[in-house]
XYZ file of C-alpha atoms in Angstrom:
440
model
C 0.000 0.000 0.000
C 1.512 3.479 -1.326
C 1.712 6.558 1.504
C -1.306 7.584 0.063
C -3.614 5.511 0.319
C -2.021 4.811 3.912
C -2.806 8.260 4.601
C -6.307 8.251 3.202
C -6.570 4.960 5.402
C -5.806 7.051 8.501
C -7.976 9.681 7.865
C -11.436 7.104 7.075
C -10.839 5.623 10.665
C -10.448 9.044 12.332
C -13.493 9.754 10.429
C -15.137 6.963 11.610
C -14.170 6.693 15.137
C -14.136 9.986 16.280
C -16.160 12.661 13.893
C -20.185 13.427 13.784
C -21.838 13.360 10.712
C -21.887 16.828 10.928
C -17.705 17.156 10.875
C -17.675 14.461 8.081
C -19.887 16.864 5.660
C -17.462 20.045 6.412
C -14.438 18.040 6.189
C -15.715 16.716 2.465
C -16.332 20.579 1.683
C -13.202 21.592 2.580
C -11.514 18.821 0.802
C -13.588 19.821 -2.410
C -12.448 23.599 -2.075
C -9.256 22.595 -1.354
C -9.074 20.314 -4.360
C -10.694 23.004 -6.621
C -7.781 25.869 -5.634
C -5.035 22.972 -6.500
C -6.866 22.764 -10.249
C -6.629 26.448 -10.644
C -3.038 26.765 -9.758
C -1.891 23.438 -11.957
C -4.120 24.201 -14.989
C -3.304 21.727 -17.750
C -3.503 22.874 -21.723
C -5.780 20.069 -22.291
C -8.755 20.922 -19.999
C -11.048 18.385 -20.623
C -8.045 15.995 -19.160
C -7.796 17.813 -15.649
C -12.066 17.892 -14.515
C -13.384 16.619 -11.484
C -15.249 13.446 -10.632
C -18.699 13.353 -8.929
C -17.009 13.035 -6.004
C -14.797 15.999 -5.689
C -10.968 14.238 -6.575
C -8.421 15.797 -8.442
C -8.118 12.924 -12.213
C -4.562 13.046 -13.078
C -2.987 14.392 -9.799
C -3.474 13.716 -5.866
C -5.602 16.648 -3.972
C -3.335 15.825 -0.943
C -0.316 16.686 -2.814
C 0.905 20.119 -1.948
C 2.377 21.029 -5.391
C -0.203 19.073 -6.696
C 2.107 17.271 -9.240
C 3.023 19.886 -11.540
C 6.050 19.665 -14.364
C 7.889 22.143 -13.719
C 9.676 21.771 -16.833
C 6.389 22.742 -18.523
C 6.059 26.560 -19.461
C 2.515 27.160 -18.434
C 1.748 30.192 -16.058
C 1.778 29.055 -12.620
C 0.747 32.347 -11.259
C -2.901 30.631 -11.119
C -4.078 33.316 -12.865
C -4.621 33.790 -17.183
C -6.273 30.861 -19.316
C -3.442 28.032 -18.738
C -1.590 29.424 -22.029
C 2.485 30.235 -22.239
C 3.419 33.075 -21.021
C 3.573 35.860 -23.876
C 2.320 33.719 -25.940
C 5.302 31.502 -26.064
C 8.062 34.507 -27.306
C 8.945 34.878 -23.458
C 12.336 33.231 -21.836
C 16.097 34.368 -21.763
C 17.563 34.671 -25.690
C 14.164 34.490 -27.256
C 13.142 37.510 -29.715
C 9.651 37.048 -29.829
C 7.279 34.563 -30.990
C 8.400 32.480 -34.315
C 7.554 34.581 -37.761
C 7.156 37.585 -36.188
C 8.563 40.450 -38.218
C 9.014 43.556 -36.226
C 8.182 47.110 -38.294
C 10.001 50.189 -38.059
C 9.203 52.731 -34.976
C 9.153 56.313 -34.387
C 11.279 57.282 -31.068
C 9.070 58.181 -28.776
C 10.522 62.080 -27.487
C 9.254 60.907 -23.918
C 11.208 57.779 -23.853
C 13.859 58.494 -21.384
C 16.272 56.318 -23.062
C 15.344 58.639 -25.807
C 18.246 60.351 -27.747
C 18.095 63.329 -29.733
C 21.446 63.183 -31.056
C 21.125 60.026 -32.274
C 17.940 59.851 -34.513
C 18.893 60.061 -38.000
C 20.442 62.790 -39.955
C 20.567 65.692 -37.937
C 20.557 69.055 -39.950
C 23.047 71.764 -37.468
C 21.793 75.585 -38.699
C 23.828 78.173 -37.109
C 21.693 80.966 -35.545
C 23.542 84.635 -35.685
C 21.277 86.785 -33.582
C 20.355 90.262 -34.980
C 22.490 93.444 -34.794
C 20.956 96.100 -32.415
C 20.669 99.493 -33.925
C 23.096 100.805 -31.181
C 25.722 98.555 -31.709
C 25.668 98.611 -35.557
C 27.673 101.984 -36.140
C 30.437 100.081 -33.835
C 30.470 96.638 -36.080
C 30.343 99.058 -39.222
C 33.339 101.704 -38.595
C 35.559 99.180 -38.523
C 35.048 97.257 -41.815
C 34.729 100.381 -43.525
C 38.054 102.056 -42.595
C 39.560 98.854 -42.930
C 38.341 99.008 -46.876
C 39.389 102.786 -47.435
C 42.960 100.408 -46.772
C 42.616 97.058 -49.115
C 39.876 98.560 -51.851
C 38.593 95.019 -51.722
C 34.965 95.239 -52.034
C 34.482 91.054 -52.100
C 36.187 91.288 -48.579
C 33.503 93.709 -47.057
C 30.662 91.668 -48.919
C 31.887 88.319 -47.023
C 31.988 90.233 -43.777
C 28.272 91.662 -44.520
C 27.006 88.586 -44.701
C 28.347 87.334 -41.488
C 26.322 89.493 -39.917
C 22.545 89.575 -39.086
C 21.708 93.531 -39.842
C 18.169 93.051 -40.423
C 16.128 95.676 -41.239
C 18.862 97.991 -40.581
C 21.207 97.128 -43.457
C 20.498 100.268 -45.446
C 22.295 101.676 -42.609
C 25.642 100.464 -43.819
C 25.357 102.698 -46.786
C 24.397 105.793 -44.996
C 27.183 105.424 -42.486
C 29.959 104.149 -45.342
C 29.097 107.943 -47.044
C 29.454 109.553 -43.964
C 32.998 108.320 -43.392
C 33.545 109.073 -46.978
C 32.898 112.652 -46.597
C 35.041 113.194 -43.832
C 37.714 111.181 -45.287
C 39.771 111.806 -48.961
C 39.118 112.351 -52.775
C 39.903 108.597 -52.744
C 38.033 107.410 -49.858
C 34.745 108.843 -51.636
C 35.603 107.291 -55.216
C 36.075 103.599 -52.927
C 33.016 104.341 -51.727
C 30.946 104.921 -54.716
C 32.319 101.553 -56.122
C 31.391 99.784 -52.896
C 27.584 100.757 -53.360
C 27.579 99.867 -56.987
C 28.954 96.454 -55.927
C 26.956 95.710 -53.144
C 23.685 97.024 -55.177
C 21.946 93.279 -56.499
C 23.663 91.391 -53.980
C 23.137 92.578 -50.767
C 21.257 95.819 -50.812
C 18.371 96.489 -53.252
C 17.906 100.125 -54.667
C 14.943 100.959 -51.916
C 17.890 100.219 -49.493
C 20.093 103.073 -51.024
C 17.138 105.375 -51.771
C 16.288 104.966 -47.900
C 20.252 105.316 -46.782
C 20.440 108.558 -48.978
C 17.138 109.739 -47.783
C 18.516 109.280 -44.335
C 21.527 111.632 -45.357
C 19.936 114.249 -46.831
C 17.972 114.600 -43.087
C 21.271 114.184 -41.467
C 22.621 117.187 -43.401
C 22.312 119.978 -40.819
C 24.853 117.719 -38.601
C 27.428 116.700 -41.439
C 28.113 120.286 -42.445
C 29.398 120.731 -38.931
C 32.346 118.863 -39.483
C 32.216 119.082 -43.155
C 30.957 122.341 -44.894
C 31.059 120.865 -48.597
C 29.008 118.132 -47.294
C 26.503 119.258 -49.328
C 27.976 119.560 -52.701
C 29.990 116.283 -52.433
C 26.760 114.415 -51.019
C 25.175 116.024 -54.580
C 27.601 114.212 -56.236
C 27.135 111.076 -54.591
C 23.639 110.601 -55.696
C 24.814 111.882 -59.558
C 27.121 109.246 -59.743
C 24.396 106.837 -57.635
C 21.717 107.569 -60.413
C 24.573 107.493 -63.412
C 25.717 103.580 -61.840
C 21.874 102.472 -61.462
C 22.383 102.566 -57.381
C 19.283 104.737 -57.235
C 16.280 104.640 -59.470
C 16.103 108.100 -62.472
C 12.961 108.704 -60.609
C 15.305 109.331 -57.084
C 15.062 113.050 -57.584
C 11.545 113.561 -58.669
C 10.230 112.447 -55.884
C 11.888 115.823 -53.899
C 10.761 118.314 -55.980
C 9.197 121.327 -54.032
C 8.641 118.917 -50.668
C 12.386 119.813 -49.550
C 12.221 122.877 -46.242
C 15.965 122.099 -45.215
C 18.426 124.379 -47.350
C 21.269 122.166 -47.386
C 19.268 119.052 -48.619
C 18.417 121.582 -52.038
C 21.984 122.528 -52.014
C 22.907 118.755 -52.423
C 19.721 117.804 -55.048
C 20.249 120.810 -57.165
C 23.832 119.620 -57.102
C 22.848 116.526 -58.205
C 20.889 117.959 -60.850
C 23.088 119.812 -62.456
C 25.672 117.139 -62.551
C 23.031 115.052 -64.496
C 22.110 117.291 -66.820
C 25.185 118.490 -68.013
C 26.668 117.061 -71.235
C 28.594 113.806 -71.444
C 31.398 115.834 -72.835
C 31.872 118.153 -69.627
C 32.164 115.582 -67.337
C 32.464 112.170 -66.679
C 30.151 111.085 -63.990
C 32.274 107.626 -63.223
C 35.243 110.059 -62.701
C 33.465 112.746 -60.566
C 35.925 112.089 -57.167
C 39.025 112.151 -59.590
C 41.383 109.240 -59.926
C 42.834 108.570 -56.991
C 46.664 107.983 -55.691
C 48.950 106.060 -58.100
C 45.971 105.244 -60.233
C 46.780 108.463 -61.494
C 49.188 108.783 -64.956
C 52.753 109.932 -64.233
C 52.646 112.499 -66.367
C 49.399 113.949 -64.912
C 51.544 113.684 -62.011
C 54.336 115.689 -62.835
C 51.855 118.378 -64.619
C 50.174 118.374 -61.225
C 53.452 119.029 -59.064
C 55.013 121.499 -61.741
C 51.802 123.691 -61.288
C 51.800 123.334 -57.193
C 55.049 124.526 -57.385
C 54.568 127.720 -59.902
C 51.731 128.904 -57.376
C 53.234 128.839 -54.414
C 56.277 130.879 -56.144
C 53.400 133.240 -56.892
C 51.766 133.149 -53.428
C 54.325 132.173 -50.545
C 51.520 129.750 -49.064
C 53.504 126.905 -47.886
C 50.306 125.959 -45.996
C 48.053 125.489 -49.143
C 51.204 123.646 -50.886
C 50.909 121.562 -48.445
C 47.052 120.836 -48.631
C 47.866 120.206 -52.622
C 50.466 117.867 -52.079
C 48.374 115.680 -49.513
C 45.450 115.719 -51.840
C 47.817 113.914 -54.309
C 47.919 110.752 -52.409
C 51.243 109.744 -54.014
C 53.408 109.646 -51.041
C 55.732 107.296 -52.978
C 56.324 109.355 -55.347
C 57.493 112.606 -53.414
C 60.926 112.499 -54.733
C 59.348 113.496 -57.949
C 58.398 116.629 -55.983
C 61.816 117.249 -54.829
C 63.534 116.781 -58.554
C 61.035 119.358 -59.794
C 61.347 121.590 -57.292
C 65.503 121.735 -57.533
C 65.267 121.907 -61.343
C 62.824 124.523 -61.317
C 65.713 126.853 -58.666
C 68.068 126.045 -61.209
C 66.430 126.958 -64.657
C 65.514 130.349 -62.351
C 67.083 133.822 -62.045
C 67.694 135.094 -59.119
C 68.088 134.074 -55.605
C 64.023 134.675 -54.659
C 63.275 131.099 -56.081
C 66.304 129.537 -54.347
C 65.203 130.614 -50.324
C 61.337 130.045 -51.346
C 62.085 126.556 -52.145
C 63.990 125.842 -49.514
C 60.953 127.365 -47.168
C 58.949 125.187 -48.572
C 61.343 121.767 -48.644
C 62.107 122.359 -44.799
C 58.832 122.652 -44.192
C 57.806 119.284 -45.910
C 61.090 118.097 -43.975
C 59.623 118.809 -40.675
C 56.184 117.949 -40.844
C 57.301 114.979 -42.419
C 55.305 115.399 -45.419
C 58.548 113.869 -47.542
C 60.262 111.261 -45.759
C 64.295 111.183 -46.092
C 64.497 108.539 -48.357
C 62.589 110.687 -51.205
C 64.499 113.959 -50.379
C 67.628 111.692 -50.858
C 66.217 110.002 -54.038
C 65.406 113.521 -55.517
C 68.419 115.105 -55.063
C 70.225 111.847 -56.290
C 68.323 112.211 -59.661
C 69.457 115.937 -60.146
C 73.164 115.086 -59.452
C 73.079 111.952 -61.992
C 71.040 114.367 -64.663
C 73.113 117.513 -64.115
C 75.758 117.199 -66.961
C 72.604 116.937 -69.111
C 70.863 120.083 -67.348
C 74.051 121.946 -67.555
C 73.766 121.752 -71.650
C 70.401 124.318 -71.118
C 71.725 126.002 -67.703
C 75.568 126.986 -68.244
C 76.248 127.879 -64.741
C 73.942 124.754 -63.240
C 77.106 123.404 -61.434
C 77.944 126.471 -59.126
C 73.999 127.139 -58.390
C 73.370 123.670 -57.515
C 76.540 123.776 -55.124
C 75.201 126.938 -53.959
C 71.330 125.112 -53.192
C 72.472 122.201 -51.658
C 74.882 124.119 -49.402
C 71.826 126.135 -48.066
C 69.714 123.019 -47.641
C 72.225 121.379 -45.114
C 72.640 124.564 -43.164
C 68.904 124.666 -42.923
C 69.037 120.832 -41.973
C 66.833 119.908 -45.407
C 69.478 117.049 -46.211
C 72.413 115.411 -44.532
C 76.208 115.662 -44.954
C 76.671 112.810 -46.481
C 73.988 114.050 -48.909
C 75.712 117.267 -49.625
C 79.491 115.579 -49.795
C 78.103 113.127 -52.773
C 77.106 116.802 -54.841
C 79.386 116.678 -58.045
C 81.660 119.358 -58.675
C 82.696 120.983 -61.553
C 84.520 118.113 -64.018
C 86.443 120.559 -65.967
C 89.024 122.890 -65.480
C 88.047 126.456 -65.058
C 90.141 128.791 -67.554
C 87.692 131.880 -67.206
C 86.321 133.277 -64.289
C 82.989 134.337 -64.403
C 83.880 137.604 -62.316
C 86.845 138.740 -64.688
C 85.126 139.530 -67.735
C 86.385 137.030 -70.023
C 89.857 137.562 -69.701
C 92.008 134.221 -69.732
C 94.321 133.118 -66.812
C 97.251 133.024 -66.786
C-alpha cells in the first residue's frame, strides 16, 4: 500500500471513530475547495483531461499533494491566474526575440522615452543661428570694416563680412554710415566708396535700401556740415554718380521736388541735378571724385606738381602747398616733388626762387610730409642728370653747389647728402667775375 492511500486509510478511521456526521460533511467541503484551488493553480492545456469526478478528486494528480504534481519543466503560467496558455504567448524566456515569424516594423522614437536620444535619430541638420544686430551697436560693427576698406579697396572682402552678420532691417544703414565716413575722409576714400555701393547694389542691398540710406543723409545734413561744410555739394555728387551707376532709381530726384524745407538738402539735389544734366562731354560722372593715388598717370603727375610749385612761387603759401600735395595721395612718389622743385631753382634767375624753395622743402622736412628717403632720391636724380641740365643752364654746377649748401645749413638734407654733390669736371680757364679775360 503506497503513503497515500495509507494516509487516506488514517484519515477514514479518524473519520469513523471519532467525527459526527456533521464534521464528516465540512471536512468533504473543505476537501472539495481545497481540491478546486489545486486545479486552478496546476491548470493543464488540455482541460477536458484535468475535470473533477462526482465526487470531488483531483483525475490526473493527488488533492493531498501540496504542489499538486506539476512539471515544472512545462512553461505554463503558474501564477494561477490567465487561461493556462504560455506566457507571452510563447516569445517569453532568456535569448528568445519574440514569438516564431514575427517580423518587427520600423518605430518612431518616442521624445518621452527616457532612453530617448536626440542626437542620435537620423540625420541631424546643425543651422547656425547669428542673432540680430541692435541698432546701437551697428555703427560700432560698421566703422571698422569700412576704414579697414578705405585700406585694401577690396569690395568682395567687405561683402563676405556683410554677410556674417545679421543687420536686419537695418542694413540700409551700412550705406548711410559708409558715405558719412567718406565725406570726412579723402578724394579717394569717396571714389572707394561709390564703387562699394555699386557692388553691393543686387547682392546685398536692393535700390529701396540706397534710396532709404540717402534719404537718411539728406535729413542728417544739418549735422554733417558741422564737421564738413562741402558736405553738401559732395553728397550732390554722390547721388549723380548713384543715379549714373543704377544705385538709385532716375525717378530718385523727382520724388523731392518742391517737398524739400531744409536748405542744405536743395543745395545737395540741385547739385545733383546739375551734374546730371550736363553734357557727357563736360564731365564724366564715373570720374566725378578724380582718380585717386597712383591710379593716377605719371605724367598727370608731374603736370600736377610742376603747377603746385609755380603757385606757391606766386603766393608764398607753404600751408596750401601743403594741402595740394596731400590731396595727391602719391606719397611714394614725393621724390618726384623734390627733382622738380631743384630743377625749377636752377632753370631760375635770381636768388628769390632759391630761399622760397627751400621754405617750402624744410617745411615738408619737418612735418614729415617727404620722408628722407625721397628727399635723398630727388636730389640723387638731379646730381646723376646735371651734366645733361648743364647743356640748357651753363652755370647749373655752381647754383646747384650753392642750393644744396643752403639746404644742409637749414638741416633739409644730410652731410653725407651734400658731400656726394658733383663738382665741376672741368678745369676752369675763365672766371665768371673777370670779364672774359684768360688766366694766366
Amino acid at each position: 500500500m503506497t503513503c497515500t492511500c495509507f494516509h487516506g486509510y488514517l484519515n477514514e478511521a479518524e473519520v469513523n471513530g471519532n467525527w459526527t456526521p456533521q464534521e464528516k460533511a465540512l471536512h468533504e467541503a473543505r476537501l472539495k475547495a481545497k481540491a478546486k484551488r489545486r486545479l486552478r493553480k496546476s491548470s493543464s492545456r488540455n482541460s477536458t483531461s484535468e475535470s473533477f469526478s462526482e465526487s470531488g478528486d483531483l483525475v490526473g494528480g493527488d488533492p493531498h499533494s501540496p504542489k499538486g504534481k506539476v512539471n515544472t519543466n512545462d512553461r505554463k503560467s503558474r501564477t494561477g491566474k490567465g487561461r493556462g496558455l504560455p506566457k507571452k504567448g510563447g516569445a517569453g524566456g532568456k535569448g528568445v526575440w519574440g514569438a516564431a515569424g514575427m517580423v518587427y516594423e520600423d518605430e518612431e522614437p518616442d521624445v518621452r522615452d527616457p532612453n530617448y536620444d536626440e542626437a542620435a535619430q537620423g540625420d541631424t541638420v546643425y543651422a547656425t543661428v547669428v542673432p540680430e544686430v541692435d541698432e546701437r551697436e551697428l555703427e560700432k560693427m560698421v566703422n571698422p570694416i569700412v576704414q579697414e576698406y578705405f585700406e585694401h579697396g577690396d569690395t568682395k572682402e567687405v561683402q563676405m563680412l556683410l554677410k556674417g552678420l545679421n543687420l536686419g532691417p537695418h542694413k540700409y544703414e551700412f550705406s548711410s554710415l559708409a558715405v558719412s565716413l567718406s565725406l570726412e575722409g579723402k578724394a579717394s576714400h569717396r571714389e572707394l566708396t561709390s564703387r562699394l555701393l555699386s557692388d553691393l547694389t543686387g547682392k546685398l542691398l536692393s535700390q529701396s535700401d540706397m534710396a532709404r540710406a540717402f534719404d537718411k543723409i539728406l535729413k542728417e545734413l544739418p549735422d554733417l556740415i558741422l564737421d564738413t561744410p562741402e558736405a553738401p555739394q559732395m553728397l550732390g555728387q554722390f547721388i549723380a554718380r548713384a543715379i549714373a551707376d543704377h544705385i538709385l532709381p532716375m525717378s530718385f530726384l523727382d520724388c523731392y521736388k518742391g517737398k524739400v524745407d531744409c536748405e542744405h538738402a536743395r543745395v545737395a539735389l540741385d547739385r545733383a541735378a546739375v551734374l546730371l544734366t550736363m553734357k557727357r562731354e563736360m564731365v564724366r560722372l564715373d570720374n566725378v571724385w578724380g582718380v585717386g593715388g597712383g591710379l593716377r598717370p605719371v605724367k598727370h603727375l608731374i603736370k600736377e606738381m610742376n603747377l603746385l610749385l609755380k603757385e606757391y612761387l606766386i603766393s608764398g603759401d607753404v600751408t596750401e602747398a601743403e594741402r595740394c600735395l596731400r590731396d595727391l595721395e602719391v606719397p611714394h612718389f614725393h621724390h618726384e616733388l623734390v627733382y622738380e622743385t631743384i630743377v625749377m631753382v636752377l632753370e631760375s634767375k635770381g636768388d628769390t626762387a632759391s630761399h622760397m624753395m627751400i621754405k617750402l622743402l624744410k617745411s615738408f622736412w619737418k612735418t614729415g610730409l617727404i620722408t628722407v628717403d625721397q628727399m635723398n632720391r630727388g636730389f640723387q636724380r638731379v646730381y646723376e642728370e646735371l651734366p645733361e641740365i648743364n647743356l640748357d643752364v651753363p652755370h647749373a654746377h655752381s647754383i646747384m653747389e650753392t642750393f644744396v649748401d643752403l639746404c644742409y645749413q637749414e638741416s633739409v638734407i644730410t652731410k653725407q647728402l651734400r658731400d656726394t654733390c658733383p663738382s665741376r669736371g672741368r678745369k676752369r680757364f675763365v672766371s665768371e667775375g673777370d670779364g672774359g679775360v684768360i688766366k694766366t
